[in-house]
Amino acid sequence: MRELETIRAELDGVDRELVRLFEARMALCREVGEWKRAHGRPVLDAGREEQVLASRAALLREPGLEEQVRELFRLLMAQSRQEQLRLMGEGEEHA
């Protein structure tokens, strides 16, 4: 069995990578928001969000984590919508 501090150090490394990837994802979401604003599209695309949830769950290699990964992406997409609304100067009610 590995030492707790070793496992925690690996978790710290994974978390650093997650933060880097989150920043990259949010930058891309801002680009999406700019495109939507320029083309008069709404922030919320429920069909696309359901497609993302299904496709990300399909990426799993470990069975039993589908609901957790769906919840993770629900949260990420909610954050993306908030950022897009902020850029568009709108309130959450339009999400």
N, CA, C and O atoms as a MOPAC input file, in Angstrom:
PM7 MOZYME 1SCF
protein

 N      0.83800 1    -1.17600 1     0.00000 1
 C      0.00000 1     0.00000 1     0.00000 1
 C      0.88800 1     1.24600 1     0.00000 1
 O      1.88600 1     1.31600 1     0.71700 1
 N      0.50400 1     2.22400 1    -0.81800 1
 C      1.29300 1     3.45400 1    -0.91100 1
 C      1.03200 1     4.35700 1     0.29500 1
 O     -0.00100 1     4.26500 1     0.95800 1
 N      1.98000 1     5.20500 1     0.54600 1
 C      1.86100 1     6.15500 1     1.65100 1
 C      0.84900 1     7.25300 1     1.29500 1
 O      0.73100 1     7.65500 1     0.13800 1
 N      0.13200 1     7.72100 1     2.30200 1
 C     -0.88900 1     8.75000 1     2.12000 1
 C     -0.29800 1    10.01400 1     1.50000 1
 O     -0.91100 1    10.60200 1     0.60800 1
 N      0.85200 1    10.43300 1     1.94400 1
 C      1.46900 1    11.65700 1     1.41500 1
 C      1.81700 1    11.51400 1    -0.06300 1
 O      1.73900 1    12.48700 1    -0.81300 1
 N      2.19500 1    10.32900 1    -0.48100 1
 C      2.49500 1    10.07900 1    -1.89500 1
 C      1.22900 1    10.20900 1    -2.73000 1
 O      1.23500 1    10.82300 1    -3.79700 1
 N      0.15500 1     9.62900 1    -2.23600 1
 C     -1.12900 1     9.70800 1    -2.95000 1
 C     -1.59700 1    11.15700 1    -3.01300 1
 O     -2.05300 1    11.61800 1    -4.06000 1
 N     -1.48800 1    11.87800 1    -1.89900 1
 C     -1.90300 1    13.28200 1    -1.87200 1
 C     -1.06100 1    14.13500 1    -2.81900 1
 O     -1.58200 1    15.05700 1    -3.44600 1
 N      0.20100 1    13.84600 1    -2.92600 1
 C      1.06300 1    14.58900 1    -3.85400 1
 C      0.60300 1    14.36300 1    -5.29800 1
 O      0.59600 1    15.29400 1    -6.10300 1
 N      0.22400 1    13.13700 1    -5.61700 1
 C     -0.30800 1    12.85900 1    -6.95400 1
 C     -1.62100 1    13.58500 1    -7.18100 1
 O     -1.86300 1    14.11000 1    -8.26800 1
 N     -2.47900 1    13.61900 1    -6.15300 1
 C     -3.73800 1    14.36800 1    -6.25800 1
 C     -3.46500 1    15.84300 1    -6.51400 1
 O     -4.14600 1    16.46800 1    -7.32800 1
 N     -2.48800 1    16.39700 1    -5.83500 1
 C     -2.12200 1    17.79700 1    -6.05400 1
 C     -1.72300 1    18.03300 1    -7.50700 1
 O     -2.09800 1    19.04500 1    -8.10100 1
 N     -0.97300 1    17.11200 1    -8.07400 1
 C     -0.57100 1    17.22900 1    -9.47500 1
 C     -1.75900 1    17.15000 1   -10.41600 1
 O     -1.84700 1    17.91500 1   -11.37600 1
 N     -2.66500 1    16.23500 1   -10.14900 1
 C     -3.88600 1    16.12000 1   -10.96300 1
 C     -4.70400 1    17.40400 1   -10.84900 1
 O     -5.22500 1    17.90200 1   -11.84700 1
 N     -4.81400 1    17.93800 1    -9.63500 1
 C     -5.57500 1    19.17100 1    -9.43800 1
 C     -4.95400 1    20.34400 1   -10.18700 1
 O     -5.67700 1    21.16200 1   -10.75600 1
 N     -3.63400 1    20.43700 1   -10.19700 1
 C     -2.96900 1    21.50000 1   -10.96500 1
 C     -3.33400 1    21.38500 1   -12.44700 1
 O     -3.61000 1    22.38900 1   -13.10400 1
 N     -3.33200 1    20.17600 1   -12.95700 1
 C     -3.69100 1    19.95800 1   -14.36100 1
 C     -5.16100 1    20.29800 1   -14.60600 1
 O     -5.50000 1    20.88100 1   -15.63600 1
 N     -6.03200 1    19.93700 1   -13.66500 1
 C     -7.45300 1    20.27200 1   -13.80600 1
 C     -7.66000 1    21.78800 1   -13.86300 1
 O     -8.46100 1    22.27500 1   -14.66000 1
 N     -6.94600 1    22.52600 1   -13.02800 1
 C     -7.06500 1    23.98500 1   -13.04400 1
 C     -6.59400 1    24.53400 1   -14.38400 1
 O     -7.23300 1    25.41800 1   -14.95400 1
 N     -5.48100 1    24.01600 1   -14.88600 1
 C     -4.98000 1    24.46400 1   -16.19800 1
 C     -6.00300 1    24.17900 1   -17.28400 1
 O     -6.25700 1    25.03000 1   -18.13600 1
 N     -6.59200 1    22.99300 1   -17.26200 1
 C     -7.59200 1    22.61800 1   -18.26300 1
 C     -8.87800 1    23.43000 1   -18.11200 1
 O     -9.51400 1    23.77700 1   -19.10600 1
 N     -9.26000 1    23.73200 1   -16.87000 1
 C    -10.43900 1    24.56700 1   -16.63700 1
 C    -10.24400 1    25.95100 1   -17.24900 1
 O    -11.14800 1    26.48300 1   -17.89400 1
 N     -9.06600 1    26.53100 1   -17.04500 1
 C     -8.78800 1    27.84200 1   -17.63800 1
 C     -8.85500 1    27.78500 1   -19.16300 1
 O     -9.38900 1    28.69500 1   -19.79800 1
 N     -8.32100 1    26.73000 1   -19.74000 1
 C     -8.36500 1    26.57300 1   -21.19900 1
 C     -9.80700 1    26.41900 1   -21.66900 1
 O    -10.19500 1    26.99300 1   -22.68700 1
 N    -10.59800 1    25.64800 1   -20.93300 1
 C    -12.00300 1    25.44000 1   -21.30700 1
 C    -12.77700 1    26.75200 1   -21.23500 1
 O    -13.57000 1    27.05600 1   -22.12600 1
 N    -12.55000 1    27.53000 1   -20.17600 1
 C    -13.25800 1    28.79800 1   -20.03200 1
 C    -12.86500 1    29.78500 1   -21.13100 1
 O    -13.71200 1    30.54000 1   -21.60700 1
 N    -11.60800 1    29.79100 1   -21.53400 1
 C    -11.18500 1    30.66600 1   -22.63700 1
 C    -11.93500 1    30.30000 1   -23.91100 1
 O    -12.37700 1    31.18100 1   -24.64800 1
 N    -12.08100 1    29.00800 1   -24.17100 1
 C    -12.82500 1    28.57200 1   -25.35200 1
 C    -14.30700 1    28.91700 1   -25.23100 1
 O    -14.94600 1    29.27600 1   -26.21900 1
 N    -14.84700 1    28.80900 1   -24.03100 1
 C    -16.25400 1    29.16000 1   -23.82000 1
 C    -16.49300 1    30.64500 1   -24.05300 1
 O    -17.54900 1    31.03400 1   -24.55300 1
 N    -15.52100 1    31.47300 1   -23.69700 1
 C    -15.64900 1    32.90200 1   -23.98600 1
 C    -15.68600 1    33.12900 1   -25.49800 1
 O    -16.44000 1    33.97400 1   -25.98100 1
 N    -14.87600 1    32.37900 1   -26.24500 1
 C    -14.92000 1    32.48400 1   -27.71100 1
 C    -16.28200 1    32.07300 1   -28.23900 1
 O    -16.82400 1    32.71300 1   -29.14000 1
 N    -16.83700 1    31.00100 1   -27.67900 1
 C    -18.17900 1    30.56300 1   -28.06900 1
 C    -19.18400 1    31.68100 1   -27.78900 1
 O    -20.04000 1    31.97700 1   -28.62300 1
 N    -19.07500 1    32.30000 1   -26.61100 1
 C    -19.97800 1    33.39800 1   -26.26500 1
 C    -19.86100 1    34.56500 1   -27.22200 1
 O    -20.86800 1    35.16800 1   -27.59500 1
 N    -18.64100 1    34.88900 1   -27.62200 1
 C    -18.44900 1    35.96900 1   -28.59100 1
 C    -19.09400 1    35.62200 1   -29.92300 1
 O    -19.71900 1    36.47100 1   -30.55800 1
 N    -18.94200 1    34.36800 1   -30.34400 1
 C    -19.56200 1    33.93300 1   -31.60400 1
 C    -21.08200 1    34.01500 1   -31.48600 1
 O    -21.75100 1    34.52000 1   -32.38800 1
 N    -21.62600 1    33.51900 1   -30.37800 1
 C    -23.07500 1    33.56100 1   -30.18400 1
 C    -23.59100 1    34.99500 1   -30.19000 1
 O    -24.62600 1    35.28600 1   -30.78900 1
 N    -22.86800 1    35.88800 1   -29.52400 1
 C    -23.27700 1    37.29700 1   -29.50900 1
 C    -23.26700 1    37.86300 1   -30.92600 1
 O    -24.21200 1    38.54400 1   -31.32400 1
 N    -22.22700 1    37.59500 1   -31.67900 1
 C    -22.10300 1    38.12500 1   -33.03700 1
 C    -23.16700 1    37.58300 1   -33.97500 1
 O    -23.54300 1    38.24300 1   -34.94400 1
 N    -23.65700 1    36.36800 1   -33.68600 1
 C    -24.63600 1    35.72800 1   -34.56800 1
 C    -26.04400 1    35.71000 1   -33.97800 1
 O    -26.93700 1    35.04900 1   -34.50600 1
 N    -26.23400 1    36.43500 1   -32.88900 1
 C    -27.55700 1    36.53300 1   -32.28800 1
 C    -28.11000 1    35.22100 1   -31.74500 1
 O    -29.32200 1    35.00500 1   -31.74200 1
 N    -27.22700 1    34.35700 1   -31.29200 1
 C    -27.65700 1    33.06000 1   -30.75500 1
 C    -27.78300 1    33.12700 1   -29.24800 1
 O    -27.04200 1    33.87000 1   -28.60500 1
 N    -28.71100 1    32.36300 1   -28.66100 1
 C    -28.84600 1    32.34300 1   -27.20000 1
 C    -27.68900 1    31.58300 1   -26.55500 1
 O    -27.04600 1    30.74200 1   -27.18300 1
 N    -27.44500 1    31.89900 1   -25.30400 1
 C    -26.37900 1    31.21600 1   -24.57500 1
 C    -26.71500 1    29.74500 1   -24.39200 1
 O    -25.87300 1    28.88100 1   -24.63900 1
 N    -27.93000 1    29.45400 1   -23.96300 1
 C    -28.31000 1    28.07100 1   -23.68500 1
 C    -28.68300 1    27.33900 1   -24.96500 1
 O    -29.54000 1    27.78700 1   -25.72700 1
 N    -28.02800 1    26.20800 1   -25.19000 1
 C    -28.36700 1    25.28000 1   -26.26800 1
 C    -28.56500 1    23.92400 1   -25.59800 1
 O    -27.63300 1    23.12600 1   -25.49300 1
 N    -29.79000 1    23.67800 1   -25.14800 1
 C    -30.08500 1    22.48100 1   -24.34900 1
 C    -29.75200 1    21.19500 1   -25.10700 1
 O    -29.26800 1    20.23500 1   -24.50700 1
 N    -30.00000 1    21.16600 1   -26.39900 1
 C    -29.67400 1    19.98000 1   -27.19100 1
 C    -28.18600 1    19.69700 1   -27.19700 1
 O    -27.76200 1    18.55100 1   -27.04900 1
 N    -27.40300 1    20.73300 1   -27.36800 1
 C    -25.94500 1    20.58100 1   -27.35200 1
 C    -25.47500 1    20.12200 1   -25.97400 1
 O    -24.59100 1    19.27200 1   -25.87100 1
 N    -26.06000 1    20.67800 1   -24.92100 1
 C    -25.63800 1    20.28300 1   -23.57600 1
 C    -25.93900 1    18.80700 1   -23.31700 1
 O    -25.12000 1    18.10800 1   -22.72100 1
 N    -27.08200 1    18.33500 1   -23.74900 1
 C    -27.39200 1    16.91300 1   -23.55400 1
 C    -26.44100 1    16.04300 1   -24.36900 1
 O    -26.02800 1    14.97700 1   -23.91400 1
 N    -26.09500 1    16.49300 1   -25.56400 1
 C    -25.12800 1    15.77500 1   -26.40200 1
 C    -23.76500 1    15.69800 1   -25.69900 1
 O    -23.11500 1    14.65200 1   -25.71300 1
 N    -23.33900 1    16.80000 1   -25.08900 1
 C    -22.06200 1    16.82100 1   -24.37000 1
 C    -22.10600 1    15.84400 1   -23.20100 1
 O    -21.16700 1    15.07200 1   -23.00500 1
 N    -23.18900 1    15.86900 1   -22.42000 1
 C    -23.30400 1    14.96100 1   -21.27500 1
 C    -23.19100 1    13.50600 1   -21.70900 1
 O    -22.46800 1    12.72400 1   -21.09300 1
 N    -23.90200 1    13.14500 1   -22.76300 1
 C    -23.86600 1    11.75700 1   -23.23400 1
 C    -22.49000 1    11.38500 1   -23.77200 1
 O    -21.98800 1    10.29700 1   -23.49100 1
 N    -21.88000 1    12.27600 1   -24.54100 1
 C    -20.59000 1    11.93500 1   -25.14500 1
 C    -19.47300 1    11.86400 1   -24.10700 1
 O    -18.56600 1    11.04100 1   -24.22700 1
 N    -19.53600 1    12.72500 1   -23.08400 1
 C    -18.49800 1    12.66500 1   -22.05300 1
 C    -18.65600 1    11.42700 1   -21.18900 1
 O    -17.66200 1    10.82300 1   -20.78700 1
 N    -19.88200 1    11.04400 1   -20.90200 1
 C    -20.11600 1     9.80900 1   -20.14600 1
 C    -19.61200 1     8.60500 1   -20.94200 1
 O    -19.11700 1     7.63800 1   -20.36200 1
 N    -19.73700 1     8.66400 1   -22.25600 1
 C    -19.27900 1     7.56000 1   -23.10100 1
 C    -17.76100 1     7.42700 1   -23.10500 1
 O    -17.23800 1     6.37600 1   -23.47900 1
 N    -17.04900 1     8.46500 1   -22.69900 1
 C    -15.58700 1     8.41500 1   -22.65300 1
 C    -15.05400 1     7.62600 1   -21.46200 1
 O    -13.88800 1     7.23200 1   -21.44500 1
 N    -15.89500 1     7.40100 1   -20.48200 1
 C    -15.45900 1     6.72500 1   -19.25900 1
 C    -14.91500 1     5.33100 1   -19.53800 1
 O    -15.45100 1     4.58600 1   -20.35800 1
 N    -13.85200 1     5.00300 1   -18.84500 1
 C    -13.31300 1     3.64500 1   -18.89400 1
 C    -13.65600 1     2.88800 1   -17.62500 1
 O    -13.62500 1     1.65800 1   -17.60300 1
 N    -13.98200 1     3.62100 1   -16.56400 1
 C    -14.31900 1     2.99000 1   -15.29600 1
 C    -15.83900 1     2.95700 1   -15.12800 1
 O    -16.48000 1     4.00500 1   -15.05300 1
 N    -16.40900 1     1.76500 1   -15.06800 1
 C    -17.86800 1     1.67500 1   -14.92800 1
 C    -18.32100 1     2.23500 1   -13.57900 1
 O    -17.57900 1     2.20800 1   -12.59700 1
 N    -19.52600 1     2.73100 1   -13.55600 1
 C    -20.08800 1     3.22000 1   -12.31700 1
 C    -19.86400 1     4.69100 1   -12.03700 1
 O    -20.29900 1     5.18400 1   -10.99600 1
 N    -19.20500 1     5.40600 1   -12.92500 1
 C    -18.94600 1     6.83000 1   -12.70600 1
 C    -19.77000 1     7.73500 1   -13.62300 1
 O    -19.53200 1     8.94100 1   -13.68500 1
 N    -20.73300 1     7.15700 1   -14.32900 1
 C    -21.48300 1     7.94200 1   -15.32000 1
 C    -22.19400 1     9.14100 1   -14.68800 1
 O    -22.08600 1    10.25600 1   -15.20000 1
 N    -22.90700 1     8.93300 1   -13.59800 1
 C    -23.64300 1    10.05000 1   -12.99600 1
 C    -22.68400 1    11.12000 1   -12.47700 1
 O    -22.97700 1    12.31200 1   -12.57100 1
 N    -21.54800 1    10.70400 1   -11.93200 1
 C    -20.57500 1    11.68200 1   -11.43600 1
 C    -19.99500 1    12.52700 1   -12.56200 1
 O    -19.82100 1    13.73600 1   -12.41100 1
 N    -19.69600 1    11.88600 1   -13.69700 1
 C    -19.12100 1    12.66100 1   -14.80200 1
 C    -20.18400 1    13.56100 1   -15.42600 1
 O    -19.88100 1    14.66900 1   -15.87000 1
 N    -21.42100 1    13.08800 1   -15.45800 1
 C    -22.50100 1    13.95300 1   -15.95400 1
 C    -22.64900 1    15.18300 1   -15.05200 1
 O    -22.80800 1    16.29900 1   -15.54700 1
 N    -22.59800 1    14.98200 1   -13.73900 1
 C    -22.71500 1    16.11000 1   -12.81000 1
 C    -21.53100 1    17.06000 1   -12.96900 1
 O    -21.71200 1    18.27700 1   -12.93500 1
 N    -20.33900 1    16.52900 1   -13.13900 1
 C    -19.16300 1    17.36200 1   -13.36400 1
 C    -19.37800 1    18.26400 1   -14.57700 1
 O    -19.10700 1    19.46300 1   -14.51700 1
 N    -19.86300 1    17.69100 1   -15.67100 1
 C    -20.04400 1    18.48300 1   -16.87700 1
 C    -21.25100 1    19.40800 1   -16.79000 1
 O    -21.26600 1    20.46100 1   -17.42800 1
 N    -22.26400 1    19.03300 1   -16.01200 1
 C    -23.35800 1    19.98800 1   -15.76500 1
 C    -22.80400 1    21.24000 1   -15.08500 1
 O    -23.15100 1    22.36200 1   -15.45700 1
 N    -21.94800 1    21.04200 1   -14.09200 1
 C    -21.34200 1    22.17300 1   -13.39000 1
 C    -20.44200 1    23.00000 1   -14.31000 1
 O    -20.49100 1    24.23000 1   -14.29200 1
 N    -19.62600 1    22.32200 1   -15.10800 1
 C    -18.75400 1    23.03800 1   -16.03700 1
 C    -19.55800 1    23.86100 1   -17.03500 1
 O    -19.21900 1    25.00800 1   -17.32500 1
 N    -20.62600 1    23.26600 1   -17.55700 1
 C    -21.43600 1    23.99300 1   -18.53600 1
 C    -22.18200 1    25.14900 1   -17.88800 1
 O    -22.37100 1    26.18600 1   -18.52400 1
 N    -22.61200 1    24.99900 1   -16.63300 1
 C    -23.25300 1    26.10900 1   -15.92400 1
 C    -22.26700 1    27.26300 1   -15.76000 1
 O    -22.62700 1    28.42400 1   -15.95300 1
 N    -21.02800 1    26.94300 1   -15.40500 1
 C    -19.99800 1    27.97400 1   -15.28300 1
 C    -19.74000 1    28.63700 1   -16.63500 1
 O    -19.54000 1    29.84900 1   -16.70400 1
 N    -19.74400 1    27.85900 1   -17.68900 1
 C    -19.53000 1    28.39500 1   -19.04000 1
 C    -20.65800 1    29.34300 1   -19.42400 1
 O    -20.40700 1    30.41100 1   -19.98300 1
 N    -21.90000 1    28.96200 1   -19.13000 1
 C    -23.03800 1    29.83700 1   -19.43600 1
 C    -22.93000 1    31.14400 1   -18.65400 1
 O    -23.16500 1    32.22000 1   -19.20400 1
 N    -22.57600 1    31.05400 1   -17.37900 1
 C    -22.43500 1    32.27500 1   -16.58100 1
 C    -21.37900 1    33.20500 1   -17.16400 1
 O    -21.56500 1    34.42100 1   -17.21100 1
 N    -20.28700 1    32.63100 1   -17.59900 1
 C    -19.21900 1    33.44400 1   -18.19300 1
 C    -19.68300 1    34.06800 1   -19.50500 1
 O    -19.38800 1    35.23200 1   -19.77200 1
 N    -20.39900 1    33.31500 1   -20.31800 1
 C    -20.91000 1    33.85400 1   -21.57900 1
 C    -21.91700 1    34.96900 1   -21.31200 1
 O    -21.89900 1    35.99700 1   -21.98800 1
 N    -22.79900 1    34.76900 1   -20.32600 1
 C    -23.76800 1    35.80900 1   -19.97700 1
 C    -23.07200 1    37.06300 1   -19.46300 1
 O    -23.48000 1    38.18300 1   -19.77300 1
 N    -22.02300 1    36.86600 1   -18.68000 1
 C    -21.26200 1    38.01100 1   -18.18800 1
 C    -20.69800 1    38.81100 1   -19.35000 1
 O    -20.75400 1    40.04100 1   -19.35400 1
 N    -20.15400 1    38.10600 1   -20.33600 1
 C    -19.59000 1    38.78400 1   -21.51000 1
 C    -20.65700 1    39.51500 1   -22.30600 1
 O    -20.40400 1    40.56800 1   -22.89100 1
 N    -21.84700 1    38.94300 1   -22.32100 1
 C    -22.94500 1    39.54500 1   -23.08900 1
 C    -23.68400 1    40.61300 1   -22.28800 1
 O    -24.54500 1    41.31600 1   -22.81800 1
 N    -23.33700 1    40.72700 1   -21.00100 1
 C    -23.98700 1    41.72500 1   -20.16600 1
 C    -25.42900 1    41.40300 1   -19.85500 1
 O    -26.24300 1    42.30700 1   -19.66500 1
 N    -25.76000 1    40.10200 1   -19.79800 1
 C    -27.12700 1    39.67000 1   -19.52000 1
 C    -27.20100 1    39.04800 1   -18.14600 1
 O    -26.17800 1    38.75400 1   -17.52700 1
 N    -28.41300 1    38.84900 1   -17.67400 1
 C    -28.65000 1    38.18600 1   -16.39800 1
 C    -28.79800 1    36.69200 1   -16.58300 1
 O    -28.96500 1    36.21100 1   -17.70300 1
 N    -28.73900 1    35.96100 1   -15.49000 1
 C    -28.84200 1    34.49400 1   -15.50600 1
 C    -30.17600 1    34.02300 1   -16.06300 1
 O    -30.26700 1    32.89900 1   -16.55600 1
 N    -31.21500 1    34.85300 1   -15.99700 1
 C    -32.52200 1    34.39800 1   -16.46000 1
 C    -32.54300 1    34.07000 1   -17.95200 1
 O    -33.47200 1    33.41200 1   -18.42000 1
 N    -31.55200 1    34.50700 1   -18.69500 1
 C    -31.49600 1    34.21900 1   -20.13600 1
 C    -30.72000 1    32.94800 1   -20.43500 1
 O    -30.64600 1    32.52600 1   -21.58900 1
 N    -30.15200 1    32.34300 1   -19.43000 1
 C    -29.35600 1    31.14000 1   -19.63900 1
 C    -30.26400 1    29.99200 1   -19.95200 1
 O    -29.79500 1    28.87400 1   -20.16400 1

